[in-house]
PDB file of C-alpha atoms and ligand atoms in Angstrom:
ATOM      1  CA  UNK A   1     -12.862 -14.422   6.711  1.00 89.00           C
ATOM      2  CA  UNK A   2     -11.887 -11.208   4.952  1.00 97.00           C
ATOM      3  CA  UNK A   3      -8.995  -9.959   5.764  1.00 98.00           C
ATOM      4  CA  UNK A   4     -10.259  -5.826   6.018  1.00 98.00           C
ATOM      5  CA  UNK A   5     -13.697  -5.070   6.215  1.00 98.00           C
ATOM      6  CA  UNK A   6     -14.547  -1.750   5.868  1.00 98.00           C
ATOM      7  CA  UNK A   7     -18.374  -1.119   6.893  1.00 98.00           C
ATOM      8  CA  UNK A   8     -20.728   1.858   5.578  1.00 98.00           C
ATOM      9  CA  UNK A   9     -17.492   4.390   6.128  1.00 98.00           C
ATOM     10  CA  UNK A  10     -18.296   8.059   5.791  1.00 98.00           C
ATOM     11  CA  UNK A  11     -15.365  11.042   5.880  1.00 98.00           C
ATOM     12  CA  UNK A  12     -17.408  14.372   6.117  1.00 98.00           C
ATOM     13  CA  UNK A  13     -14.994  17.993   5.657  1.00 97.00           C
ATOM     14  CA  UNK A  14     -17.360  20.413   6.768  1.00 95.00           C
ATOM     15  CA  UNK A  15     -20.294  20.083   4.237  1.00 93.00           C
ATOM     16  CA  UNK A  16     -18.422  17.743   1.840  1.00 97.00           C
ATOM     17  CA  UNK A  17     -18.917  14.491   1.965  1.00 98.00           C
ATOM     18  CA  UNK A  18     -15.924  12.662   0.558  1.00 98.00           C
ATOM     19  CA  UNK A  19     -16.992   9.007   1.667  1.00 98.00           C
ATOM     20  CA  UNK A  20     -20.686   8.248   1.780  1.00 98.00           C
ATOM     21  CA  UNK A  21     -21.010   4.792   3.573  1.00 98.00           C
ATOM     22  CA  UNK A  22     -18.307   3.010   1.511  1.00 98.00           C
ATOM     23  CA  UNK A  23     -18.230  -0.838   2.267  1.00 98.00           C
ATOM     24  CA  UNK A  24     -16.570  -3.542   0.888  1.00 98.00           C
ATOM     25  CA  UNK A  25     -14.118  -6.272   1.966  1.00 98.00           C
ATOM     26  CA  UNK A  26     -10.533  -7.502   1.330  1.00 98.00           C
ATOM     27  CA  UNK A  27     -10.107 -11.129   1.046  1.00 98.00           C
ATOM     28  CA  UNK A  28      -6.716 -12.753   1.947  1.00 98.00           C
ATOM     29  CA  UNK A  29      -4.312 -12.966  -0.639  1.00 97.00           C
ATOM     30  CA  UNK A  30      -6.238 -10.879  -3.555  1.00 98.00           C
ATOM     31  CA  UNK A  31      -4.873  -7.802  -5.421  1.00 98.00           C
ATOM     32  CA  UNK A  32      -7.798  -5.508  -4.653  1.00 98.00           C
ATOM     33  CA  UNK A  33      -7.787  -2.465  -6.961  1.00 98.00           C
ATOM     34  CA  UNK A  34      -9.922   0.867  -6.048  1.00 97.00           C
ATOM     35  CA  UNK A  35     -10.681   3.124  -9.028  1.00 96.00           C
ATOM     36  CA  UNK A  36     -12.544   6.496  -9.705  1.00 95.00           C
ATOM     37  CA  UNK A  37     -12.020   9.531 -11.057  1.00 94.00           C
ATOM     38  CA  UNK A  38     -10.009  12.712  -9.738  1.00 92.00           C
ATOM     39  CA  UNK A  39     -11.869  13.631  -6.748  1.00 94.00           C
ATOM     40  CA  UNK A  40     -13.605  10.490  -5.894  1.00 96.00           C
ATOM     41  CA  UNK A  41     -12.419   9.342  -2.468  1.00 96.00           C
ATOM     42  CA  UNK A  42      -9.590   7.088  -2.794  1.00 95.00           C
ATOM     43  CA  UNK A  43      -6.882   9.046  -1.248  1.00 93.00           C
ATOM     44  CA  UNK A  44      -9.478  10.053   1.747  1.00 96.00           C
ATOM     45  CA  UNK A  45     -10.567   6.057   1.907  1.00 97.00           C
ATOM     46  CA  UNK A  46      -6.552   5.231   2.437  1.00 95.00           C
ATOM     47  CA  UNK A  47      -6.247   8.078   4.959  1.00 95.00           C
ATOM     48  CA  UNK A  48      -8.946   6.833   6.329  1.00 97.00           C
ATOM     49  CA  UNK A  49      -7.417   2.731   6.824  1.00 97.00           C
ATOM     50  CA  UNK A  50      -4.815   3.949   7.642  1.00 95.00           C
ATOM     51  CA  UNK A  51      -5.866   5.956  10.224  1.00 96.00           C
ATOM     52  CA  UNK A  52      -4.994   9.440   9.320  1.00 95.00           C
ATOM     53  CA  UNK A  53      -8.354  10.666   9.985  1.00 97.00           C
ATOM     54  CA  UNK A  54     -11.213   9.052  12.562  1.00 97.00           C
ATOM     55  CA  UNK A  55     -13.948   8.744   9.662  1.00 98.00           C
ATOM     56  CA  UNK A  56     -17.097  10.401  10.588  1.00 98.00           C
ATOM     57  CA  UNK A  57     -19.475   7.219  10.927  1.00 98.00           C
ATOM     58  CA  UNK A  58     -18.717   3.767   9.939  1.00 98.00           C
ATOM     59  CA  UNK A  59     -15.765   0.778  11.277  1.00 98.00           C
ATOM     60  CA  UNK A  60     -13.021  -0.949   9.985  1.00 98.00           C
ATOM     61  CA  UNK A  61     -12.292  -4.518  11.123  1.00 98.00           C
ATOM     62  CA  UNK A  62      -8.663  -5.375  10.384  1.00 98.00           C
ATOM     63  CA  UNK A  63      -8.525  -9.099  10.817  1.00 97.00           C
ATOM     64  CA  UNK A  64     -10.845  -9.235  13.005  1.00 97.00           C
ATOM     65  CA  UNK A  65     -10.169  -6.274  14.906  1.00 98.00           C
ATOM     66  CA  UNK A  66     -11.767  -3.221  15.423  1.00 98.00           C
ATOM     67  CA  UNK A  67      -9.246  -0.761  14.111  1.00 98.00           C
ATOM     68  CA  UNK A  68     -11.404   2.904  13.679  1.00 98.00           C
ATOM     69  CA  UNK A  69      -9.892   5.686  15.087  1.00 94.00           C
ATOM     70  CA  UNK A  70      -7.142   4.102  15.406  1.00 96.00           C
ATOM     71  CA  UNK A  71      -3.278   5.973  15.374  1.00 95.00           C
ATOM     72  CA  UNK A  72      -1.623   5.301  11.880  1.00 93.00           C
ATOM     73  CA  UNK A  73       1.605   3.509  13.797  1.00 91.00           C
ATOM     74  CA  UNK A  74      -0.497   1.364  16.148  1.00 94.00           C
ATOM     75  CA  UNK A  75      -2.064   0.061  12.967  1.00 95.00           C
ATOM     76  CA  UNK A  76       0.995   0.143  10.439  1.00 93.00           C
ATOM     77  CA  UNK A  77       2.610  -2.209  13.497  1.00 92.00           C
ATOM     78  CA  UNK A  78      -0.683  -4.303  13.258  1.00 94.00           C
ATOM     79  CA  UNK A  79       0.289  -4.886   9.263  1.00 95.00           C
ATOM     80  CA  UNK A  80      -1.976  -2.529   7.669  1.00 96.00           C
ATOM     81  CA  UNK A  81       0.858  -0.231   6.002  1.00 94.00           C
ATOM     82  CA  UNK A  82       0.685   2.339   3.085  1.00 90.00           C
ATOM     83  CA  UNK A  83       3.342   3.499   0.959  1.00 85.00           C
ATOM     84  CA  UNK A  84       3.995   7.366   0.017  1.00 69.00           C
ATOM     85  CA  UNK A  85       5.767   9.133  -2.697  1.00 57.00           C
ATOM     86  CA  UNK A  86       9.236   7.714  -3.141  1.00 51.00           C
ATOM     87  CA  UNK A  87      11.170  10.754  -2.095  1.00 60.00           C
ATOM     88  CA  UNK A  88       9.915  11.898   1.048  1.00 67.00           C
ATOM     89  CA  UNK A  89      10.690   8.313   2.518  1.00 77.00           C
ATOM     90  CA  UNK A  90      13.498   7.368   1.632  1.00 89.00           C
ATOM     91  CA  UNK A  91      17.191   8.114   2.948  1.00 92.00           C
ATOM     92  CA  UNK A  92      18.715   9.158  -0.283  1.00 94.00           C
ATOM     93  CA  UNK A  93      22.285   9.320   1.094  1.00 94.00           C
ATOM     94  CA  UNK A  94      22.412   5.301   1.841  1.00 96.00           C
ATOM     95  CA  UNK A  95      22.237   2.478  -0.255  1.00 97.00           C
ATOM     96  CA  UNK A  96      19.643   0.947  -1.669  1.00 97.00           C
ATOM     97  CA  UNK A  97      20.238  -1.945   0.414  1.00 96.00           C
ATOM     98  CA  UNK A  98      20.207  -0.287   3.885  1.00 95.00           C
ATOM     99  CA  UNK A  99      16.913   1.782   2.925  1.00 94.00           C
ATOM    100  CA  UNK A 100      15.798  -1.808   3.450  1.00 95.00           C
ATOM    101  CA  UNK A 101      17.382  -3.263   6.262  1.00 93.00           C
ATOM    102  CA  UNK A 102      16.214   0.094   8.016  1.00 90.00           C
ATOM    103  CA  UNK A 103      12.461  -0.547   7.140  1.00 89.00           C
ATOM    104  CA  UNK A 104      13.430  -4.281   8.131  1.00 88.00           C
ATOM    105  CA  UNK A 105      14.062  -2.885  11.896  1.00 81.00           C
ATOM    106  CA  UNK A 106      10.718  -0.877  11.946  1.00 72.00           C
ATOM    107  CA  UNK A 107       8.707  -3.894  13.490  1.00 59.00           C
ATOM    108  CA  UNK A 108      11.374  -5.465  15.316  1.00 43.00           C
ATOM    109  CA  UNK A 109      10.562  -3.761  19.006  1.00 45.00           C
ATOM    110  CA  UNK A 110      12.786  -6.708  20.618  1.00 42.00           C
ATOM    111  CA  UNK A 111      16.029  -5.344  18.723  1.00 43.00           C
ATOM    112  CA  UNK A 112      15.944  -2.600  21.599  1.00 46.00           C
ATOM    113  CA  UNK A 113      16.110  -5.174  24.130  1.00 46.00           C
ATOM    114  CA  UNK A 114      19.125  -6.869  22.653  1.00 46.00           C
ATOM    115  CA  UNK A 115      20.275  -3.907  22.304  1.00 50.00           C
ATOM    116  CA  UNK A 116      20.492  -3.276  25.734  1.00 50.00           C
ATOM    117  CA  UNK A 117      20.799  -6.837  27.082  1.00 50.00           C
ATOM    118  CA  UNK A 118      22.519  -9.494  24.627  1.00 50.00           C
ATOM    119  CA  UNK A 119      24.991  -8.043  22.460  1.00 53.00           C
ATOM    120  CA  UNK A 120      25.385 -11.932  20.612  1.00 56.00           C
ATOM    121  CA  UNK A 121      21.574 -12.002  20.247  1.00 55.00           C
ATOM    122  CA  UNK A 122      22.062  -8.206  18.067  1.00 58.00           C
ATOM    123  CA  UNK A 123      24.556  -9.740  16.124  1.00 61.00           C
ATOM    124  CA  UNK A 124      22.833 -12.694  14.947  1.00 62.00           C
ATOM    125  CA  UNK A 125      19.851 -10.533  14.889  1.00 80.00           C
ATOM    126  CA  UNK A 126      21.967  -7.837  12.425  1.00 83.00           C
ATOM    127  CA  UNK A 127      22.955 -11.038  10.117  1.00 86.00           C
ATOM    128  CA  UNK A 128      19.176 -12.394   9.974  1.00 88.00           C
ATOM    129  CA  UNK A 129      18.249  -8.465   9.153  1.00 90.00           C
ATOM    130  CA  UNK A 130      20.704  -8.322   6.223  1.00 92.00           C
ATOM    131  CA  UNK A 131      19.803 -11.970   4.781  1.00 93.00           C
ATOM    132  CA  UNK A 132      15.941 -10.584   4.919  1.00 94.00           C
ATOM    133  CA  UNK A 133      16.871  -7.293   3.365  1.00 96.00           C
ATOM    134  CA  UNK A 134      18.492  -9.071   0.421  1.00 96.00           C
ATOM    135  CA  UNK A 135      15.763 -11.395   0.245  1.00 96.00           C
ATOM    136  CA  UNK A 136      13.556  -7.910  -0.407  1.00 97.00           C
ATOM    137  CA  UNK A 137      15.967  -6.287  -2.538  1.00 97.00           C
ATOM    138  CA  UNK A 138      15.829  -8.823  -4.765  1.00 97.00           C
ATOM    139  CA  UNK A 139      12.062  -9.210  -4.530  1.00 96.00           C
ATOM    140  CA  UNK A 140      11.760  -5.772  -5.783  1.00 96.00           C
ATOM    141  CA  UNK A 141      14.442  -6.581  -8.845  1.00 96.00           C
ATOM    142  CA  UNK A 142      16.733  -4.494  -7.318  1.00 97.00           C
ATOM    143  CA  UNK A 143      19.857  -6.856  -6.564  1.00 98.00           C
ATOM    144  CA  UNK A 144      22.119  -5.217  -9.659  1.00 98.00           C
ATOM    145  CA  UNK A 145      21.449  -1.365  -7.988  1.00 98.00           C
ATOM    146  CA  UNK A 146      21.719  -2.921  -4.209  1.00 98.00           C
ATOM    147  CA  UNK A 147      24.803  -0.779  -3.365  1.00 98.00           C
ATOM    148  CA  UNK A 148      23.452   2.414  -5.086  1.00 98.00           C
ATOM    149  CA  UNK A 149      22.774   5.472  -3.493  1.00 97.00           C
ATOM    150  CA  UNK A 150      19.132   5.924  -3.107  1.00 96.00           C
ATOM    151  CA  UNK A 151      19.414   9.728  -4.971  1.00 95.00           C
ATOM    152  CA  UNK A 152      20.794   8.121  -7.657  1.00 97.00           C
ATOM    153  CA  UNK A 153      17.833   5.865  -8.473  1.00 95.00           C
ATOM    154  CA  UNK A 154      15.825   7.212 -11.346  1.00 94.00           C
ATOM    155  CA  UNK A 155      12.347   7.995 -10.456  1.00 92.00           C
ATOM    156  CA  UNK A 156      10.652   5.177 -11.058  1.00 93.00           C
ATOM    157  CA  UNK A 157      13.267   3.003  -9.420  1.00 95.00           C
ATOM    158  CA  UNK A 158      12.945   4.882  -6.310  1.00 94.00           C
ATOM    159  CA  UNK A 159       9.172   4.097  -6.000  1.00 94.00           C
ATOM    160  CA  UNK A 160      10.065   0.615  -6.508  1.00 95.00           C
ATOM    161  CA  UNK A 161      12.335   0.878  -3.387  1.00 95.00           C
ATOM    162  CA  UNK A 162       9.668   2.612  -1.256  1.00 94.00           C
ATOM    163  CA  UNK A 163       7.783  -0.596  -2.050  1.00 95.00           C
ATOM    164  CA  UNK A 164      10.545  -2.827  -0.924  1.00 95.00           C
ATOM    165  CA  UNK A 165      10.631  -1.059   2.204  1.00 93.00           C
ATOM    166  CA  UNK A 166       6.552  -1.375   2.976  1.00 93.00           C
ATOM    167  CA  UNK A 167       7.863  -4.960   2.686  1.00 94.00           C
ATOM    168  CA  UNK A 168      10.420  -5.058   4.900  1.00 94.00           C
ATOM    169  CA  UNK A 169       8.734  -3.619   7.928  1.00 91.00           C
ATOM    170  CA  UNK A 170       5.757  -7.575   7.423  1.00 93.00           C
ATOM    171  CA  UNK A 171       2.884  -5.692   6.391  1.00 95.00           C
ATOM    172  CA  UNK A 172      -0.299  -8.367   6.203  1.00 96.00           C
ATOM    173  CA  UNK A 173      -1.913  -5.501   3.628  1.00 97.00           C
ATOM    174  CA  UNK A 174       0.356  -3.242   1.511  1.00 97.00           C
ATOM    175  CA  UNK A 175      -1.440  -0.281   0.242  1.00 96.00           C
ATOM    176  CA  UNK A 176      -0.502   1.445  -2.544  1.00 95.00           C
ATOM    177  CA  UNK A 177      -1.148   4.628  -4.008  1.00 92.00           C
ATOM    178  CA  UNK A 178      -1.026   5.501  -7.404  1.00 93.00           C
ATOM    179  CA  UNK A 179       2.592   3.000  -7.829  1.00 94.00           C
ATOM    180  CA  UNK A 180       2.931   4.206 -11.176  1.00 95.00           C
ATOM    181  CA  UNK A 181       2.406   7.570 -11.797  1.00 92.00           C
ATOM    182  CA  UNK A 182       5.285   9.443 -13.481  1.00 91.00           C
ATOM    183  CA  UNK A 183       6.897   6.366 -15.093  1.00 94.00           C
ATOM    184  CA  UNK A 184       8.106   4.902 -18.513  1.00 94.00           C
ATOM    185  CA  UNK A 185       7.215   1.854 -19.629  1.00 94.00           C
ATOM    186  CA  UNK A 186      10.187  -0.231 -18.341  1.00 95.00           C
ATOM    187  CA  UNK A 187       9.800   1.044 -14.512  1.00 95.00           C
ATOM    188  CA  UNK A 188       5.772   0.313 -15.437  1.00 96.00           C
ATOM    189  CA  UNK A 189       6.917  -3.312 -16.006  1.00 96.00           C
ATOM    190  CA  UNK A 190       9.037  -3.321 -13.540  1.00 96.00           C
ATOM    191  CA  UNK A 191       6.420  -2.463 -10.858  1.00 97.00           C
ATOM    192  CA  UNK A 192       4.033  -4.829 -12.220  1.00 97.00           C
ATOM    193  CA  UNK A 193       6.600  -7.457 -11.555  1.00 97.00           C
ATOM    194  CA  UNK A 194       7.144  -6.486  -8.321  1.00 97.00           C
ATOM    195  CA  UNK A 195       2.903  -5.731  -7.388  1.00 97.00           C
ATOM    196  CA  UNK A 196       2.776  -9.477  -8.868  1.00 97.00           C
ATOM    197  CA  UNK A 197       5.906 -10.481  -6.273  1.00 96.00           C
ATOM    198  CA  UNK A 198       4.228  -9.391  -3.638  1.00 96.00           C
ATOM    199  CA  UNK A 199       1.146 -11.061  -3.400  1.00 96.00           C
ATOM    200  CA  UNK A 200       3.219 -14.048  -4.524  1.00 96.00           C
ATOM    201  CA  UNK A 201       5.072 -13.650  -0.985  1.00 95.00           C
ATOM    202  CA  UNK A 202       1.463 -13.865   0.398  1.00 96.00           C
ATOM    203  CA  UNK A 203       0.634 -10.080   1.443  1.00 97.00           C
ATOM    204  CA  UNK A 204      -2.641  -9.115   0.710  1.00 98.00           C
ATOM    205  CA  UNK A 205      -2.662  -5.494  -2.106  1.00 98.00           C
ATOM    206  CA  UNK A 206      -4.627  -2.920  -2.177  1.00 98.00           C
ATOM    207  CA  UNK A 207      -3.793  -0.737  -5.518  1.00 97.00           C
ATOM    208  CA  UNK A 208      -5.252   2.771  -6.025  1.00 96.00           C
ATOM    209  CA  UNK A 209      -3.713   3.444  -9.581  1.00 94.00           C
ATOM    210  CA  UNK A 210      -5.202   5.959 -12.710  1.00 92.00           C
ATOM    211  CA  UNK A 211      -3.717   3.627 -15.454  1.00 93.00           C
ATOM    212  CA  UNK A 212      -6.539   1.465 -15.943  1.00 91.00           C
ATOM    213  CA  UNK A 213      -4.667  -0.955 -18.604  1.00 92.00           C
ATOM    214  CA  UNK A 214      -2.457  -2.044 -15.469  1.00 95.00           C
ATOM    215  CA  UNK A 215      -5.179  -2.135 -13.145  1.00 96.00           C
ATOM    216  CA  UNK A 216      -7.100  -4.628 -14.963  1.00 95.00           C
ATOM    217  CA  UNK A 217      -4.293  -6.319 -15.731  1.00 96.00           C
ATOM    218  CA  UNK A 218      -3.105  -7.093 -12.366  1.00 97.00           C
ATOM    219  CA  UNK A 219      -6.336  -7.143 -10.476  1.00 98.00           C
ATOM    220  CA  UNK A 220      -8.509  -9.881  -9.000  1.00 98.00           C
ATOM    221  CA  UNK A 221     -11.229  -7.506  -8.148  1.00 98.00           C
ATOM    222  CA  UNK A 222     -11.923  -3.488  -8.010  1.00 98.00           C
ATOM    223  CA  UNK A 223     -14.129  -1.567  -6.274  1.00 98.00           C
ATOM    224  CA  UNK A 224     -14.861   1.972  -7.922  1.00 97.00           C
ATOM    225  CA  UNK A 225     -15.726   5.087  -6.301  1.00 97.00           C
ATOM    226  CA  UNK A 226     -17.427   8.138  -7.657  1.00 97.00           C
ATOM    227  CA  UNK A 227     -18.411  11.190  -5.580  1.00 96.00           C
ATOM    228  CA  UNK A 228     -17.543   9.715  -2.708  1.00 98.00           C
ATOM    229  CA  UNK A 229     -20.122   6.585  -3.610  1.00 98.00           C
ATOM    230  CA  UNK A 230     -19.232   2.838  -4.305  1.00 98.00           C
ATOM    231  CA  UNK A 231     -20.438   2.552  -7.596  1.00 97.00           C
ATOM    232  CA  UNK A 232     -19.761  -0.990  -8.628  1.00 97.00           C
ATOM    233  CA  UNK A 233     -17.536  -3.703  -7.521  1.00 97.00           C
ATOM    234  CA  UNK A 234     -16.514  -6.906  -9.445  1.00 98.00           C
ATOM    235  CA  UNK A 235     -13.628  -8.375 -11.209  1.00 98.00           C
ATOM    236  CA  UNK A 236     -12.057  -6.524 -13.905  1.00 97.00           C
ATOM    237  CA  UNK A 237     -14.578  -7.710 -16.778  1.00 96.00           C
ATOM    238  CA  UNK A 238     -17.381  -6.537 -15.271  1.00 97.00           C
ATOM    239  CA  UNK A 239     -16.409  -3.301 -14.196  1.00 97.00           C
ATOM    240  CA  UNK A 240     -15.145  -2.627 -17.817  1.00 94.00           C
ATOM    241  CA  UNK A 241     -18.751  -3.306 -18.883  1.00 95.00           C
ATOM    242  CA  UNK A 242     -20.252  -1.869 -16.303  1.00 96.00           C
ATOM    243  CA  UNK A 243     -22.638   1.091 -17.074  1.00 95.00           C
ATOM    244  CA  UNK A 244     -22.437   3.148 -13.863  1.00 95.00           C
ATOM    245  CA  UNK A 245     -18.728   2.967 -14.253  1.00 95.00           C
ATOM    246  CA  UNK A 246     -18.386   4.032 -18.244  1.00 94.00           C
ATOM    247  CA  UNK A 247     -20.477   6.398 -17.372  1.00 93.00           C
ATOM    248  CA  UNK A 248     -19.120   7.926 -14.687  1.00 92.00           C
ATOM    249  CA  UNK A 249     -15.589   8.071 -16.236  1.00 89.00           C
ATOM    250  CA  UNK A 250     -16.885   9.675 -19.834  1.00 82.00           C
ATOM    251  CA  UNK A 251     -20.098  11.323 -18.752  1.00 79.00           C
ATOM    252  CA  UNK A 252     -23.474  10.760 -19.699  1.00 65.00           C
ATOM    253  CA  UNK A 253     -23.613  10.735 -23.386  1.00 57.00           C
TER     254      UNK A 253
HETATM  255  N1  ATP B 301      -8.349  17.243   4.232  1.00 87.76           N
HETATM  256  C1  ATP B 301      -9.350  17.601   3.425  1.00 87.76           C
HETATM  257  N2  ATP B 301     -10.116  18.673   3.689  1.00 87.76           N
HETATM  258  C2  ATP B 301     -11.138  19.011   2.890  1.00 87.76           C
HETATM  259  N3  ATP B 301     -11.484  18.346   1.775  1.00 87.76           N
HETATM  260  C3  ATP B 301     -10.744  17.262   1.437  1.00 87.76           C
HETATM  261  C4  ATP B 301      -9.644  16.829   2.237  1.00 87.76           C
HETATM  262  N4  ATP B 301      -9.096  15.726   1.668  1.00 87.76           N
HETATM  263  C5  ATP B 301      -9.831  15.484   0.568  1.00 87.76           C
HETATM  264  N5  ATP B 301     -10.817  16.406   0.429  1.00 87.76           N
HETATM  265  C6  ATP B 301     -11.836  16.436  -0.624  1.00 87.76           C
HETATM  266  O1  ATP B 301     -12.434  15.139  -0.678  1.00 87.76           O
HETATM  267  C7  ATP B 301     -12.719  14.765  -2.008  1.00 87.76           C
HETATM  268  C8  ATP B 301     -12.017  13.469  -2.324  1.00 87.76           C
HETATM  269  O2  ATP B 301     -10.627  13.724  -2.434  1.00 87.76           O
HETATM  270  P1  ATP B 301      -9.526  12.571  -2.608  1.00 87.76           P
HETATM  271  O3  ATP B 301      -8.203  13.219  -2.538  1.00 87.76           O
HETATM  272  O4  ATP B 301      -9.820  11.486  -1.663  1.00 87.76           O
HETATM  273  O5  ATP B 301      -9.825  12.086  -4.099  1.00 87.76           O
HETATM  274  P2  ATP B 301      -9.016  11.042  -4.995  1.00 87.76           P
HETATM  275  O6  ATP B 301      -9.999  10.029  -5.445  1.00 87.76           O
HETATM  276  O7  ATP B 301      -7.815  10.579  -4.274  1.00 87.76           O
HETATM  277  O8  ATP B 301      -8.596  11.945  -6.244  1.00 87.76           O
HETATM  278  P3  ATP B 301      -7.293  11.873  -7.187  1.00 87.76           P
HETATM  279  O9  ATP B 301      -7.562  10.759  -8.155  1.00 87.76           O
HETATM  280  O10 ATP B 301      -7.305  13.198  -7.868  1.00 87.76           O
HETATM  281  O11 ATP B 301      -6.094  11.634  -6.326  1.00 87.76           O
HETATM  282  C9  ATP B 301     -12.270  15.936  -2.895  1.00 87.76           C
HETATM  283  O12 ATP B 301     -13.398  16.746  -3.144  1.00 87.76           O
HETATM  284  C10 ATP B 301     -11.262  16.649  -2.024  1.00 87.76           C
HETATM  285  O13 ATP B 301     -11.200  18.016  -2.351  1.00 87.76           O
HETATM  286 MG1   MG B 302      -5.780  10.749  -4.615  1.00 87.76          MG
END
C-alpha cells in the first residue's frame, strides 16, 4: 500500500489555479522527487501535505488515513514532516548536538509525564535522548562539528542540521524542499550522503530540488509539475526523455 496518496488535489488563489487535480502516490521506502519549473506548484503541493492550506478539492490519505484539512502539527506528529530553510529553525546559540536532542523531544508527549511523575524514568529517558541524538548527528556526518555552535555552521552545514532534526522528531515521510540550494559542491555531496542515509534508516523522501543532475541521481521516481498540471511521472530515464517534460523546461522549439 502506498504510503501517501494524494488524489486529484486542486489549490485555487482566487482565479489561479496552482494545483489542478494533482495525483500520484508515495510508495514506502522510495526517494520520490517532484520537479517543474519556477512557478509550477511544488511549494503549494508541500503546503498543501503538510497542511498549511485545506486544498480546494481533492484528499490526501497518509497511510491510510484521511489527512485533508488537516493542522500541520497534528500531521507532522502523525510522521508526515517538512523541513524549512536552515536558519529560521534552528537555535543558533546551542550546539549542534542539542539542536538535535531538542527535535528528538518534539514527539515524545510522555516526557511531560515523567516530568511530572518519575524523575528516574526522565533520567533514563534524557540518556536514551542523547544516545538517539548522536545516533542522528552522526547520520547527518556531523559527529566532528557535534559541539559547534549552530551560527557557526557554514551554510550548507546548517541545512544539513535542519535535516538531522526532521529526523530526530521519527518522521515516516521527510519532505524536503529545495536541500541544496545555495551550496558548493562539498555540502552538495554531503547532502546527497545524508538524502541517501535517510532512506537507508527506512523513512520514506520526498525531494523538491532545481538541480536536476542530483535529482536524477538520487531518485527512484519523479513526478513533474507544470502550471499547476502533472505532466509526467516515471523513473528518472524516462522523464529525461520525456517530451512533455523537455518541452516544458526549454519551450517549444
Ligand atoms: N499564497 C499564495 N497566494 C497566491 N498565489 C500563490 C500563493 N502561493 C503560491 N501562489 C502561486 O501559485 C503558483 C505556484 O507557486 P509555487 O510557489 O507553488 O511554485 P514552485 O513550483 O514552488 O516554484 P519555485 O520553483 O519558484 O519555488 C505561482 O503562480 C504562485 O505565484
Ligand atoms: Mg517553491
Amino acid at each position: 500500500m502506498a504510503i501517501l496518496d494524494a488524489d486529484k488535489v486542486s489549490m485555487k488563489f482566487g482565479g489561479l489555479v496552482a494545483l489542478d487535480k494533482v495525483s500520484f502516490q508515495v510508495e514506502p521506502g522510495e526517494i520520490l522527487g517532484i520537479i517543474g519549473p519556477n512557478g509550477a506548484g511544488k511549494s503549494t503541493l508541500y503546503n498543501v501535505l503538510s497542511g498549511v492550506y485545506r486544498p480546494t478539492s481533492g484528499q490526501i490519505h497518509f497511510q491510510g488515513e484521511n489527512i485533508t484539512g488537516m493542522k500541520p502539527h497534528k500531521i507532522a506528529s502523525k510522521g508526515l514532516v517538512r523541513t524549512y530553510q536552515a536558519s529560521d529553525k534552528l537555535f543558533m546559540s546551542l550546539s549542534v548536538s542539542e539542536n538535535v536532542q531538542i527535535g528528538c523531544h518534539i514527539p515524545s508527549k510522555t516526557r511531560i509525564l515523567g516530568d511530572v511523575f518519575r524523575i528516574s524514568s526522565v533520567r533514563r529517558n534524557e540518556h536514551e535522548v542523547r544516545q538517539r541524538a548522536d545516533g542522528i548527528v552522526k547520520m547527518a556526518g556531523l559527529t566532528e562539528l557535534a559541539s559547534e555552535l549552530a551560527r557557526n555552521l557554514s551554510h550548507g552545514y546548517q541545512r544539513a542540521l535542519g535535516v538531522a532534526i526532521g529526523i530526530a522528531t521519527g518522521p515516516k515521510i521527510l519532505c524536503l524542499d529545495e536541500p541544496l540550494t545555495g551550496m558548493n559542491a562539498e555540502e552538495r555531496r554531503h547532502m546527497l550522503g545524508l538524502v541517501k542515509n535517510v532512506r537507508k534508516s527506512g523513512i520514506t523522501v520526498l525531494l523538491v530540488e532545481h538541480d536536476m543532475g542530483a535529482v536524477m541521481s538520487i531518485c527512484d521516481r519523479i513526478v513533474v509539475i507544470n502550471f499547476g498540471r502533472k505532466i509526467a511521472e516515471g523513473n528518472p530515464d524516462q522523464v529525461r526523455n520525456n517530451k512533455d517534460v523537455i518541452e516544458a523546461y526549454l519551450g517549444k522549439g
